[in-house]
């Protein structure tokens, strides 16, 4: 079972304090944390899979995990989604509108990302900027409190 305090022992995906370089143990740890719907666990396992640690690279499996974490106000997950949507991958094109949305939401949660949000928004045409602002307002309306 995942306990919130366990996140302190393995925050860096296999190079953690307790897990050493054992990527199999790290994968099991993050998977258990994700199954418990802990935001840090969802983010950690999502990033583990997204980055291909332990031979698990699968962006399509990682994306929903990161999305669940972001929907629980996990800023790191918001940034990861913004970066992923901004670049795309071999099988899908970048989505600058969605990337700008996640940068703006990350900036709402943590002002350090304001410059990224402004840059992503400025790169879009006026109609797309309005679309992003509308999506952000909608998201904030449905996610008014940080889940426990």
mmCIF file of C-alpha atoms in Angstrom:
data_model
loop_
_atom_site.group_PDB
_atom_site.id
_atom_site.type_symbol
_atom_site.label_atom_id
_atom_site.label_comp_id
_atom_site.label_asym_id
_atom_site.label_seq_id
_atom_site.Cartn_x
_atom_site.Cartn_y
_atom_site.Cartn_z
ATOM 1 C CA UNK A 1 0.000 0.000 0.000
ATOM 2 C CA UNK A 2 1.222 3.480 -0.846
ATOM 3 C CA UNK A 3 1.626 5.985 1.941
ATOM 4 C CA UNK A 4 2.120 9.663 1.196
ATOM 5 C CA UNK A 5 5.416 9.722 3.045
ATOM 6 C CA UNK A 6 6.826 6.986 0.802
ATOM 7 C CA UNK A 7 7.147 9.554 -1.970
ATOM 8 C CA UNK A 8 10.053 11.046 -0.078
ATOM 9 C CA UNK A 9 12.126 7.922 -0.611
ATOM 10 C CA UNK A 10 11.985 7.626 -4.394
ATOM 11 C CA UNK A 11 11.218 10.988 -5.977
ATOM 12 C CA UNK A 12 13.555 10.695 -8.917
ATOM 13 C CA UNK A 13 12.368 7.632 -10.808
ATOM 14 C CA UNK A 14 14.822 4.910 -9.966
ATOM 15 C CA UNK A 15 17.732 7.014 -8.787
ATOM 16 C CA UNK A 16 15.872 7.505 -5.499
ATOM 17 C CA UNK A 17 17.216 7.455 -2.001
ATOM 18 C CA UNK A 18 15.764 4.118 -1.002
ATOM 19 C CA UNK A 19 15.482 2.298 -4.311
ATOM 20 C CA UNK A 20 18.975 2.940 -5.581
ATOM 21 C CA UNK A 21 19.247 2.205 -9.284
ATOM 22 C CA UNK A 22 16.865 -0.740 -9.223
ATOM 23 C CA UNK A 23 14.450 0.265 -11.970
ATOM 24 C CA UNK A 24 12.286 -2.812 -11.464
ATOM 25 C CA UNK A 25 11.683 -1.846 -7.839
ATOM 26 C CA UNK A 26 11.126 1.759 -8.883
ATOM 27 C CA UNK A 27 8.566 0.713 -11.505
ATOM 28 C CA UNK A 28 6.713 -1.384 -8.923
ATOM 29 C CA UNK A 29 6.819 1.468 -6.423
ATOM 30 C CA UNK A 30 5.425 4.048 -8.851
ATOM 31 C CA UNK A 31 2.825 1.625 -10.197
ATOM 32 C CA UNK A 32 1.529 0.943 -6.662
ATOM 33 C CA UNK A 33 1.434 4.673 -5.955
ATOM 34 C CA UNK A 34 -0.444 5.321 -9.208
ATOM 35 C CA UNK A 35 -2.961 2.559 -8.471
ATOM 36 C CA UNK A 36 -3.631 4.277 -5.138
ATOM 37 C CA UNK A 37 -4.478 7.435 -7.151
ATOM 38 C CA UNK A 38 -1.891 9.466 -5.274
ATOM 39 C CA UNK A 39 -1.101 12.541 -7.438
ATOM 40 C CA UNK A 40 2.652 12.121 -6.910
ATOM 41 C CA UNK A 41 2.332 8.433 -7.794
ATOM 42 C CA UNK A 42 0.327 9.136 -10.948
ATOM 43 C CA UNK A 43 2.917 11.707 -11.977
ATOM 44 C CA UNK A 44 5.888 9.513 -11.033
ATOM 45 C CA UNK A 45 4.628 6.438 -12.862
ATOM 46 C CA UNK A 46 3.539 8.532 -15.840
ATOM 47 C CA UNK A 47 6.994 10.091 -16.138
ATOM 48 C CA UNK A 48 8.652 6.723 -15.593
ATOM 49 C CA UNK A 49 6.720 5.302 -18.558
ATOM 50 C CA UNK A 50 6.960 8.458 -20.688
ATOM 51 C CA UNK A 51 10.758 8.505 -20.340
ATOM 52 C CA UNK A 52 11.101 4.785 -21.043
ATOM 53 C CA UNK A 53 12.646 3.904 -17.704
ATOM 54 C CA UNK A 54 12.814 0.167 -17.100
ATOM 55 C CA UNK A 55 11.966 -0.501 -20.751
ATOM 56 C CA UNK A 56 8.400 0.721 -20.281
ATOM 57 C CA UNK A 57 8.295 3.644 -22.742
ATOM 58 C CA UNK A 58 4.729 4.197 -23.848
ATOM 59 C CA UNK A 59 3.502 7.797 -24.160
ATOM 60 C CA UNK A 60 -0.067 6.642 -24.766
ATOM 61 C CA UNK A 61 -0.093 4.806 -21.453
ATOM 62 C CA UNK A 62 1.701 7.657 -19.663
ATOM 63 C CA UNK A 63 -0.583 10.447 -20.882
ATOM 64 C CA UNK A 64 -3.718 9.419 -18.906
ATOM 65 C CA UNK A 65 -1.635 9.043 -15.741
ATOM 66 C CA UNK A 66 -0.194 12.531 -16.157
ATOM 67 C CA UNK A 67 -3.656 13.878 -16.943
ATOM 68 C CA UNK A 68 -5.084 12.368 -13.751
ATOM 69 C CA UNK A 69 -2.253 13.896 -11.717
ATOM 70 C CA UNK A 70 -2.703 17.289 -13.389
ATOM 71 C CA UNK A 71 -6.433 17.138 -12.673
ATOM 72 C CA UNK A 72 -5.429 16.852 -9.027
ATOM 73 C CA UNK A 73 -3.386 20.070 -9.328
ATOM 74 C CA UNK A 74 0.018 18.379 -9.643
ATOM 75 C CA UNK A 75 2.127 21.140 -11.173
ATOM 76 C CA UNK A 76 4.838 18.793 -12.416
ATOM 77 C CA UNK A 77 2.219 16.838 -14.352
ATOM 78 C CA UNK A 78 0.860 20.070 -15.845
ATOM 79 C CA UNK A 79 4.358 20.997 -17.012
ATOM 80 C CA UNK A 80 4.959 17.501 -18.398
ATOM 81 C CA UNK A 81 1.689 17.680 -20.361
ATOM 82 C CA UNK A 82 2.584 21.138 -21.685
ATOM 83 C CA UNK A 83 5.985 19.911 -22.834
ATOM 84 C CA UNK A 84 4.604 16.713 -24.336
ATOM 85 C CA UNK A 85 1.806 18.507 -26.193
ATOM 86 C CA UNK A 86 4.246 21.177 -27.345
ATOM 87 C CA UNK A 87 6.566 18.653 -28.998
ATOM 88 C CA UNK A 88 4.363 15.773 -30.077
ATOM 89 C CA UNK A 89 6.016 12.457 -30.884
ATOM 90 C CA UNK A 90 6.553 10.012 -33.747
ATOM 91 C CA UNK A 91 2.893 9.067 -33.950
ATOM 92 C CA UNK A 92 1.117 12.348 -33.294
ATOM 93 C CA UNK A 93 1.619 15.993 -34.024
ATOM 94 C CA UNK A 94 2.201 18.669 -31.420
ATOM 95 C CA UNK A 95 -0.891 20.429 -30.076
ATOM 96 C CA UNK A 96 0.148 24.012 -29.288
ATOM 97 C CA UNK A 97 -3.341 24.929 -28.037
ATOM 98 C CA UNK A 98 -3.336 22.165 -25.441
ATOM 99 C CA UNK A 99 0.291 22.926 -24.580
ATOM 100 C CA UNK A 100 -0.581 26.587 -23.941
ATOM 101 C CA UNK A 101 -3.544 25.516 -21.790
ATOM 102 C CA UNK A 102 -1.329 23.361 -19.574
ATOM 103 C CA UNK A 103 1.343 26.079 -19.339
ATOM 104 C CA UNK A 104 -1.329 28.558 -18.234
ATOM 105 C CA UNK A 105 -2.690 26.128 -15.652
ATOM 106 C CA UNK A 106 0.825 25.413 -14.369
ATOM 107 C CA UNK A 107 1.368 29.182 -14.079
ATOM 108 C CA UNK A 108 -1.870 29.472 -12.120
ATOM 109 C CA UNK A 109 -0.575 26.877 -9.656
ATOM 110 C CA UNK A 110 3.022 28.138 -9.626
ATOM 111 C CA UNK A 111 4.021 31.596 -10.859
ATOM 112 C CA UNK A 112 7.441 30.300 -11.958
ATOM 113 C CA UNK A 113 5.752 29.068 -15.151
ATOM 114 C CA UNK A 114 4.219 32.414 -16.099
ATOM 115 C CA UNK A 115 6.878 33.175 -18.724
ATOM 116 C CA UNK A 116 6.350 29.775 -20.377
ATOM 117 C CA UNK A 117 2.582 30.366 -20.432
ATOM 118 C CA UNK A 118 2.946 33.840 -21.929
ATOM 119 C CA UNK A 119 5.346 32.582 -24.605
ATOM 120 C CA UNK A 120 3.099 29.634 -25.551
ATOM 121 C CA UNK A 121 0.031 31.872 -25.727
ATOM 122 C CA UNK A 122 1.799 34.573 -27.765
ATOM 123 C CA UNK A 123 2.810 31.977 -30.369
ATOM 124 C CA UNK A 124 -0.857 31.330 -31.189
ATOM 125 C CA UNK A 125 -3.179 33.360 -33.436
ATOM 126 C CA UNK A 126 -5.772 35.501 -31.635
ATOM 127 C CA UNK A 127 -8.625 33.017 -32.143
ATOM 128 C CA UNK A 128 -6.562 30.172 -30.686
ATOM 129 C CA UNK A 129 -5.511 32.376 -27.758
ATOM 130 C CA UNK A 130 -9.170 32.934 -26.965
ATOM 131 C CA UNK A 131 -9.792 29.192 -27.231
ATOM 132 C CA UNK A 132 -7.006 28.536 -24.708
ATOM 133 C CA UNK A 133 -8.340 31.166 -22.301
ATOM 134 C CA UNK A 134 -11.789 29.612 -22.532
ATOM 135 C CA UNK A 135 -10.407 26.114 -21.871
ATOM 136 C CA UNK A 136 -8.445 27.386 -18.876
ATOM 137 C CA UNK A 137 -11.523 29.130 -17.421
ATOM 138 C CA UNK A 138 -13.549 25.962 -17.914
ATOM 139 C CA UNK A 139 -10.897 23.796 -16.264
ATOM 140 C CA UNK A 140 -10.590 26.169 -13.316
ATOM 141 C CA UNK A 141 -14.363 26.205 -12.893
ATOM 142 C CA UNK A 142 -14.488 22.424 -12.616
ATOM 143 C CA UNK A 143 -11.315 22.120 -10.533
ATOM 144 C CA UNK A 144 -11.883 24.883 -7.978
ATOM 145 C CA UNK A 145 -10.280 23.073 -5.053
ATOM 146 C CA UNK A 146 -7.151 21.003 -4.781
ATOM 147 C CA UNK A 147 -8.176 17.392 -4.070
ATOM 148 C CA UNK A 148 -6.800 15.803 -0.923
#
